[in-house]
Amino acid sequence: MAFIRELNGISPKVGEGTFLAETAVLVGDVTIGRDSSIWYNAVLRGDVNPIIIGDRVNIQDGSVLHTLYKKSIVEIGNDVSVGHNVNVHGAKIEDNCLIGMGATLLDDVVVGTGSIVAANSLVLAGTRIEPNTLYAGVPAKKVKDLSEENRSMVKKNAEGYLMYASWYKDEEK
């Protein structure tokens, strides 16, 4: 069973159909929508400000979501994949995005709808990523506009995690 901890009178809220891996950690002001998945060793630490996650979002193994005290929050839209070992610190990720493995998003970043942040990229504080684009590098810069094929791949990734989570939920029954 996942580690879920109330802090300062606020308990995490988890939407219907969401899978929480046994070693996932949710603390304080965390809200997760429906049919999402929080994987092994992911930490969502809503101790100093809110973390708000939409529907059909997957937060993959080893990722850490946190905020800056009284200054930033984490907001993640619907149908988003946050890859393995990603750090999201006080950033907003709009709908239908893919954040590649090992990427770091700092405070007040906004990732526009339909975008990809490449693996191991560093998105500096305050960066605004245009919708439907690929950003990569250290620091991350725009590489290209995404084709319909690229955007379809993002959707398939998110759908894949719905399937993977269903395997675990079926085993629990």
XYZ file of N, CA and C in Angstrom:
519
model
N 0.836 -1.193 0.000
C 0.000 0.000 0.000
C 0.877 1.251 0.000
N 0.508 2.232 -0.790
C 1.256 3.485 -0.875
C 1.305 4.176 0.491
N 2.333 4.985 0.677
C 2.454 5.785 1.894
C 1.690 7.081 1.658
N 0.598 7.278 2.388
C -0.238 8.471 2.264
C -0.298 9.126 3.625
N 0.146 10.382 3.679
C 0.247 11.050 4.982
C -0.460 12.399 4.984
N -1.320 12.571 5.979
C -1.913 13.873 6.245
C -0.836 14.768 6.840
N -0.866 16.046 6.500
C 0.079 16.998 7.088
C -0.631 18.330 7.280
N -0.487 18.896 8.457
C -1.128 20.169 8.783
C -2.633 20.137 8.515
N -3.244 18.992 8.796
C -4.683 18.850 8.654
C -5.169 18.632 7.228
N -4.258 18.449 6.284
C -4.642 18.249 4.877
C -4.197 16.861 4.428
N -5.153 16.097 3.903
C -4.865 14.748 3.423
C -4.893 14.710 1.897
N -4.039 13.898 1.298
C -4.104 13.715 -0.156
C -5.471 13.182 -0.576
N -5.908 13.609 -1.772
C -7.175 13.146 -2.350
C -6.844 12.422 -3.650
N -7.343 11.205 -3.775
C -7.024 10.358 -4.922
C -8.307 9.996 -5.654
N -8.348 10.278 -6.948
C -9.530 10.034 -7.762
C -9.797 8.562 -8.018
N -11.020 8.276 -8.355
C -11.476 6.918 -8.641
C -10.657 6.302 -9.774
N -10.318 5.037 -9.602
C -9.613 4.301 -10.636
C -8.125 4.565 -10.712
N -7.591 5.343 -9.782
C -6.161 5.663 -9.795
C -5.369 4.547 -9.130
N -4.261 4.180 -9.762
C -3.351 3.165 -9.225
C -2.214 3.856 -8.485
N -1.974 3.431 -7.248
C -0.842 3.902 -6.455
C 0.056 2.707 -6.172
N 1.290 2.760 -6.642
C 2.243 1.684 -6.360
C 2.531 1.639 -4.866
N 2.934 0.481 -4.399
C 3.148 0.275 -2.966
C 4.171 1.226 -2.353
N 5.138 1.682 -3.125
C 6.181 2.558 -2.584
C 6.014 4.017 -2.996
N 4.870 4.359 -3.587
C 4.588 5.762 -3.897
C 4.350 6.515 -2.592
N 4.709 7.804 -2.570
C 4.554 8.630 -1.374
C 3.727 9.866 -1.724
N 2.638 10.081 -0.990
C 1.791 11.264 -1.145
C 1.682 11.925 0.217
N 2.054 13.198 0.283
C 2.040 13.910 1.556
C 1.286 15.221 1.397
N 0.322 15.467 2.287
C -0.325 16.768 2.400
C -1.259 17.116 1.265
N -1.100 18.321 0.739
C -2.036 18.935 -0.202
C -1.793 18.438 -1.629
N -2.188 17.189 -1.858
C -2.039 16.534 -3.161
C -3.425 16.106 -3.617
N -3.787 16.473 -4.843
C -5.055 16.059 -5.436
C -4.746 15.382 -6.764
N -5.250 14.166 -6.926
C -5.026 13.389 -8.143
C -6.383 13.050 -8.738
N -6.527 13.261 -10.047
C -7.778 12.982 -10.736
C -8.027 11.493 -10.941
N -8.936 11.195 -11.834
C -9.384 9.829 -12.110
C -8.403 9.099 -13.036
N -8.327 7.781 -12.833
C -7.626 6.880 -13.746
C -6.169 7.260 -13.987
N -5.536 7.826 -12.994
C -4.116 8.171 -13.076
C -3.296 7.038 -12.474
N -1.978 7.167 -12.542
C -1.115 6.166 -11.913
C 0.125 6.848 -11.361
N 0.459 6.477 -10.136
C 1.639 6.993 -9.449
C 2.501 5.768 -9.164
N 3.683 5.728 -9.764
C 4.490 4.517 -9.795
C 5.510 4.450 -8.670
N 6.285 3.393 -8.674
C 7.206 3.053 -7.592
C 8.211 4.171 -7.302
N 8.302 4.490 -6.016
C 9.240 5.482 -5.490
C 9.001 6.898 -5.996
N 7.832 7.156 -6.556
C 7.463 8.536 -6.885
C 7.076 9.234 -5.584
N 7.469 10.499 -5.456
C 7.176 11.273 -4.250
C 6.437 12.540 -4.660
N 5.232 12.716 -4.132
C 4.429 13.912 -4.356
C 4.290 14.584 -3.005
N 5.113 15.608 -2.788
C 5.225 16.208 -1.459
C 4.524 17.564 -1.432
N 3.232 17.520 -1.085
C 2.431 18.733 -0.987
C 2.482 19.308 0.404
N 3.677 19.493 0.927
C 3.811 19.982 2.305
C 3.817 21.498 2.403
N 4.258 22.202 1.363
C 4.338 23.661 1.464
C 3.377 24.381 0.532
N 2.880 23.714 -0.486
C 1.893 24.255 -1.422
C 1.253 23.095 -2.176
N 0.131 23.348 -2.871
C -0.605 22.258 -3.514
C 0.098 21.627 -4.716
N -0.238 20.361 -4.916
C 0.091 19.609 -6.120
C -1.249 19.121 -6.663
N -1.570 19.521 -7.891
C -2.861 19.202 -8.488
C -2.612 18.454 -9.795
N -3.124 17.233 -9.871
C -2.899 16.363 -11.021
C -4.247 16.001 -11.623
N -4.331 16.063 -12.949
C -5.575 15.791 -13.652
C -5.876 14.314 -13.822
N -6.671 14.013 -14.833
C -7.116 12.659 -15.138
C -6.157 11.981 -16.124
N -6.014 10.669 -15.953
C -5.213 9.842 -16.868
C -3.759 10.319 -16.961
N -3.223 10.716 -15.837
C -1.822 11.159 -15.742
C -1.002 10.018 -15.170
N 0.195 9.817 -15.693
C 1.091 8.838 -15.089
C 2.360 9.545 -14.619
N 2.663 9.344 -13.340
C 3.887 9.854 -12.727
C 4.752 8.621 -12.516
N 5.803 8.500 -13.315
C 6.559 7.256 -13.356
C 7.599 7.162 -12.236
N 8.174 5.989 -12.151
C 9.063 5.591 -11.069
C 10.150 6.627 -10.770
N 10.301 6.942 -9.490
C 11.392 7.789 -9.026
C 11.206 9.276 -9.232
N 10.068 9.696 -9.757
C 9.852 11.128 -9.983
C 9.516 11.830 -8.671
N 9.874 13.120 -8.603
C 9.625 13.927 -7.412
C 8.891 15.192 -7.826
N 7.756 15.456 -7.158
C 7.000 16.682 -7.377
C 6.982 17.453 -6.065
N 7.365 18.726 -6.130
C 7.427 19.573 -4.944
C 7.220 21.013 -5.377
N 7.128 21.924 -4.404
C 6.856 23.328 -4.696
C 7.747 24.238 -3.855
N 7.637 25.514 -4.136
C 8.368 26.529 -3.375
C 7.403 27.165 -2.378
N 7.786 27.221 -1.129
C 6.918 27.672 -0.046
C 6.262 29.014 -0.361
N 4.928 28.999 -0.418
C 4.094 30.174 -0.649
C 4.384 30.888 -1.970
N 5.069 30.207 -2.911
C 5.398 30.882 -4.172
C 5.005 30.117 -5.418
N 4.979 28.807 -5.369
C 4.652 28.060 -6.580
C 3.820 26.842 -6.223
N 3.096 26.344 -7.225
C 2.363 25.098 -7.069
C 2.694 24.211 -8.265
N 2.388 22.932 -8.151
C 2.499 22.021 -9.284
C 1.091 21.800 -9.811
N 0.919 22.021 -11.109
C -0.350 21.748 -11.778
C -0.052 20.891 -13.000
N -0.731 19.769 -13.099
C -0.566 18.881 -14.251
C -1.951 18.619 -14.819
N -2.099 18.856 -16.122
C -3.382 18.684 -16.798
C -3.746 17.226 -16.982
N -4.524 16.953 -18.001
C -4.995 15.604 -18.303
C -4.111 14.942 -19.354
N -4.048 13.602 -19.295
C -3.361 12.808 -20.318
C -1.888 13.193 -20.451
N -1.223 13.302 -19.321
C 0.194 13.681 -19.271
C 1.004 12.485 -18.787
N 2.172 12.289 -19.403
C 3.140 11.291 -18.951
C 4.360 12.005 -18.408
N 4.680 11.728 -17.147
C 5.883 12.267 -16.499
C 6.823 11.076 -16.349
N 7.911 11.074 -17.112
C 8.804 9.931 -17.204
C 9.531 9.599 -15.913
N 10.275 8.521 -15.955
C 11.053 8.053 -14.809
C 12.050 9.125 -14.352
N 12.165 9.282 -13.027
C 13.172 10.164 -12.417
C 13.101 11.614 -12.878
N 11.890 12.114 -13.061
C 11.680 13.518 -13.409
C 11.514 14.322 -12.126
N 12.029 15.551 -12.125
C 11.793 16.496 -11.031
C 10.916 17.620 -11.556
N 9.752 17.784 -10.928
C 8.857 18.892 -11.256
C 8.766 19.737 -10.000
N 9.293 20.954 -10.069
C 9.311 21.825 -8.892
C 8.546 23.103 -9.196
N 7.289 23.135 -8.759
C 6.492 24.350 -8.908
C 6.203 24.716 -10.349
N 6.015 23.731 -11.210
C 5.768 23.975 -12.631
C 4.345 23.587 -13.006
N 3.898 24.113 -14.155
C 2.588 23.766 -14.710
C 2.810 23.027 -16.025
N 2.147 21.862 -16.142
C 2.195 21.069 -17.367
C 0.762 20.975 -17.873
N 0.516 21.525 -19.046
C -0.827 21.498 -19.598
C -1.142 20.110 -20.170
N -2.309 19.948 -20.772
C -2.797 18.662 -21.257
C -1.922 18.059 -22.355
N -1.962 16.712 -22.430
C -1.379 15.952 -23.542
C 0.112 16.202 -23.736
N 0.856 16.193 -22.649
C 2.307 16.417 -22.711
C 3.063 15.162 -22.302
N 4.319 15.113 -22.717
C 5.240 14.057 -22.319
C 6.495 14.726 -21.775
N 6.845 14.393 -20.545
C 8.069 14.897 -19.932
C 9.029 13.714 -19.875
N 10.127 13.806 -20.615
C 11.049 12.692 -20.780
C 11.806 12.345 -19.507
N 12.306 11.118 -19.479
C 13.024 10.591 -18.317
C 14.160 11.519 -17.893
N 14.251 11.750 -16.591
C 15.358 12.509 -16.032
C 15.281 14.006 -16.233
N 14.213 14.509 -16.822
C 14.080 15.953 -17.036
C 13.833 16.660 -15.701
N 14.177 17.942 -15.664
C 13.911 18.786 -14.503
C 13.186 20.033 -14.967
N 12.026 20.315 -14.335
C 11.255 21.524 -14.600
C 11.257 22.342 -13.316
N 11.774 23.559 -13.405
C 11.902 24.407 -12.223
C 10.680 25.313 -12.053
N 10.680 26.099 -10.975
C 9.536 26.918 -10.600
C 9.068 27.831 -11.731
N 7.739 27.940 -11.817
C 7.050 28.838 -12.745
C 7.260 28.505 -14.214
N 7.699 27.281 -14.506
C 7.721 26.803 -15.885
C 6.279 26.506 -16.285
N 5.945 26.771 -17.549
C 4.666 26.359 -18.116
C 4.976 25.574 -19.385
N 4.524 24.321 -19.409
C 4.692 23.469 -20.577
C 3.360 23.487 -21.323
N 3.354 24.074 -22.513
C 2.127 24.230 -23.292
C 1.547 22.909 -23.756
N 0.263 22.907 -23.982
C -0.490 21.727 -24.418
C 0.192 21.035 -25.588
N 0.256 19.708 -25.502
C 0.751 18.909 -26.612
C 2.248 18.907 -26.794
N 3.004 19.350 -25.799
C 4.455 19.474 -25.941
C 5.208 18.288 -25.357
N 6.468 18.194 -25.768
C 7.387 17.192 -25.241
C 8.612 17.914 -24.696
N 9.027 17.524 -23.499
C 10.320 17.934 -22.949
C 11.191 16.686 -23.011
N 12.294 16.782 -23.736
C 13.141 15.609 -23.977
C 13.814 15.131 -22.694
N 14.210 13.862 -22.717
C 14.894 13.245 -21.583
C 16.112 14.063 -21.175
N 16.331 14.151 -19.865
C 17.483 14.826 -19.255
C 17.583 16.311 -19.537
N 16.499 16.921 -19.981
C 16.502 18.364 -20.213
C 16.339 19.113 -18.897
N 16.868 20.325 -18.858
C 16.698 21.226 -17.721
C 15.925 22.442 -18.206
N 14.697 22.588 -17.720
C 13.863 23.724 -18.092
C 13.978 24.745 -16.971
N 14.602 25.865 -17.285
C 14.902 26.886 -16.281
C 13.647 27.588 -15.786
N 13.701 28.098 -14.563
C 12.580 28.786 -13.927
C 12.029 29.864 -14.849
N 10.700 29.924 -14.915
C 10.017 30.953 -15.681
C 9.892 30.692 -17.176
N 10.435 29.602 -17.667
C 10.367 29.300 -19.097
C 8.931 28.995 -19.505
N 8.536 29.504 -20.668
C 7.221 29.222 -21.249
C 7.448 28.388 -22.507
N 7.028 27.145 -22.460
C 7.175 26.244 -23.604
C 5.923 26.357 -24.455
N 6.124 26.677 -25.721
C 5.001 26.848 -26.639
C 4.243 25.532 -26.816
N 2.929 25.598 -27.066
C 2.166 24.382 -27.333
C 2.709 23.638 -28.559
N 2.604 22.317 -28.501
C 2.940 21.456 -29.636
C 4.374 21.615 -30.118
N 5.300 21.712 -29.172
C 6.712 21.840 -29.526
C 7.546 20.826 -28.750
N 8.762 20.621 -29.240
C 9.752 19.794 -28.557
C 10.836 20.714 -28.028
N 11.099 20.604 -26.719
C 12.199 21.326 -26.085
C 13.202 20.301 -25.592
N 14.490 20.622 -25.722
C 15.536 19.691 -25.295
C 16.783 20.467 -24.908
N 17.611 19.829 -24.074
C 18.922 20.376 -23.760
C 19.033 20.940 -22.360
N 20.242 21.445 -22.088
C 20.575 22.064 -20.807
C 21.268 23.391 -21.109
N 20.567 24.502 -20.948
C 19.137 24.588 -20.625
C 18.299 24.223 -21.848
N 17.055 23.845 -21.608
C 16.166 23.413 -22.692
C 15.834 24.586 -23.607
N 15.848 24.287 -24.898
C 15.501 25.258 -25.945
C 14.551 24.576 -26.922
N 13.823 25.378 -27.678
C 12.928 24.820 -28.686
C 13.751 24.157 -29.780
N 13.387 22.905 -30.082
C 14.040 22.153 -31.144
C 13.195 22.189 -32.408
N 11.871 21.977 -32.244
C 10.999 21.975 -33.423
C 9.544 22.009 -32.999
N 8.685 22.293 -33.976
C 7.252 22.117 -33.807
C 6.962 20.636 -34.004
N 5.993 20.123 -33.270
C 5.670 18.697 -33.357
C 4.679 18.416 -34.476
N 4.925 17.339 -35.170
C 4.012 16.876 -36.218
C 2.824 16.178 -35.567
N 1.817 15.912 -36.360
C 0.665 15.147 -35.874
C 1.112 13.761 -35.402
N 2.083 13.176 -36.091
C 2.617 11.862 -35.697
C 3.265 11.925 -34.320
N 4.025 12.995 -34.061
C 4.643 13.169 -32.739
C 3.582 13.294 -31.656
N 2.551 14.084 -31.915
C 1.496 14.287 -30.922
C 0.720 12.992 -30.682
N 0.562 12.188 -31.718
C -0.101 10.892 -31.584
C 0.712 9.963 -30.686
N 2.040 10.038 -30.789
C 2.921 9.223 -29.951
C 2.755 9.582 -28.473
N 2.591 10.872 -28.182
C 2.382 11.319 -26.796
C 1.097 10.700 -26.250
N 0.054 10.732 -27.052
C -1.228 10.150 -26.625
C -1.099 8.644 -26.404
N -0.402 7.944 -27.290
C -0.224 6.500 -27.148
C 0.567 6.160 -25.893
N 1.535 7.000 -25.536
C 2.305 6.768 -24.318
C 1.385 6.820 -23.103
N 0.547 7.848 -23.032
C -0.379 7.984 -21.902
C -1.365 6.819 -21.867
N -1.855 6.409 -23.037
C -2.784 5.268 -23.086
C -2.098 3.978 -22.644
N -0.825 3.830 -22.979
C -0.075 2.655 -22.546
C -0.041 2.540 -21.035
N 0.141 3.668 -20.359
C 0.184 3.629 -18.897
C -1.177 3.328 -18.282
N -2.260 3.649 -18.964
C -3.582 3.208 -18.489
C -3.641 1.683 -18.505
N -3.100 1.099 -19.581
C -3.094 -0.357 -19.689
C -2.195 -0.975 -18.621
N -0.984 -0.431 -18.444
C -0.065 -0.998 -17.451
C -0.682 -0.960 -16.062
N -1.293 0.163 -15.711
C -1.923 0.282 -14.391
C -3.033 -0.753 -14.232
N -3.756 -1.033 -15.317
C -4.850 -2.020 -15.221
C -4.312 -3.398 -14.863
N -3.109 -3.734 -15.326
C -2.517 -5.023 -14.975
C -2.358 -5.139 -13.462
N -1.871 -4.072 -12.847
C -1.625 -4.080 -11.401
C -2.937 -4.096 -10.626
N -3.902 -3.331 -11.109
C -5.211 -3.317 -10.432
C -5.884 -4.680 -10.544
N -5.740 -5.352 -11.688
C -6.305 -6.697 -11.856
C -5.659 -7.692 -10.890
N -4.356 -7.569 -10.683
C -3.642 -8.455 -9.749
C -4.113 -8.258 -8.318
N -4.495 -7.028 -7.976
C -4.941 -6.736 -6.611
C -6.276 -7.392 -6.296
N -7.063 -7.682 -7.336
C -8.405 -8.241 -7.116
C -8.305 -9.649 -6.759
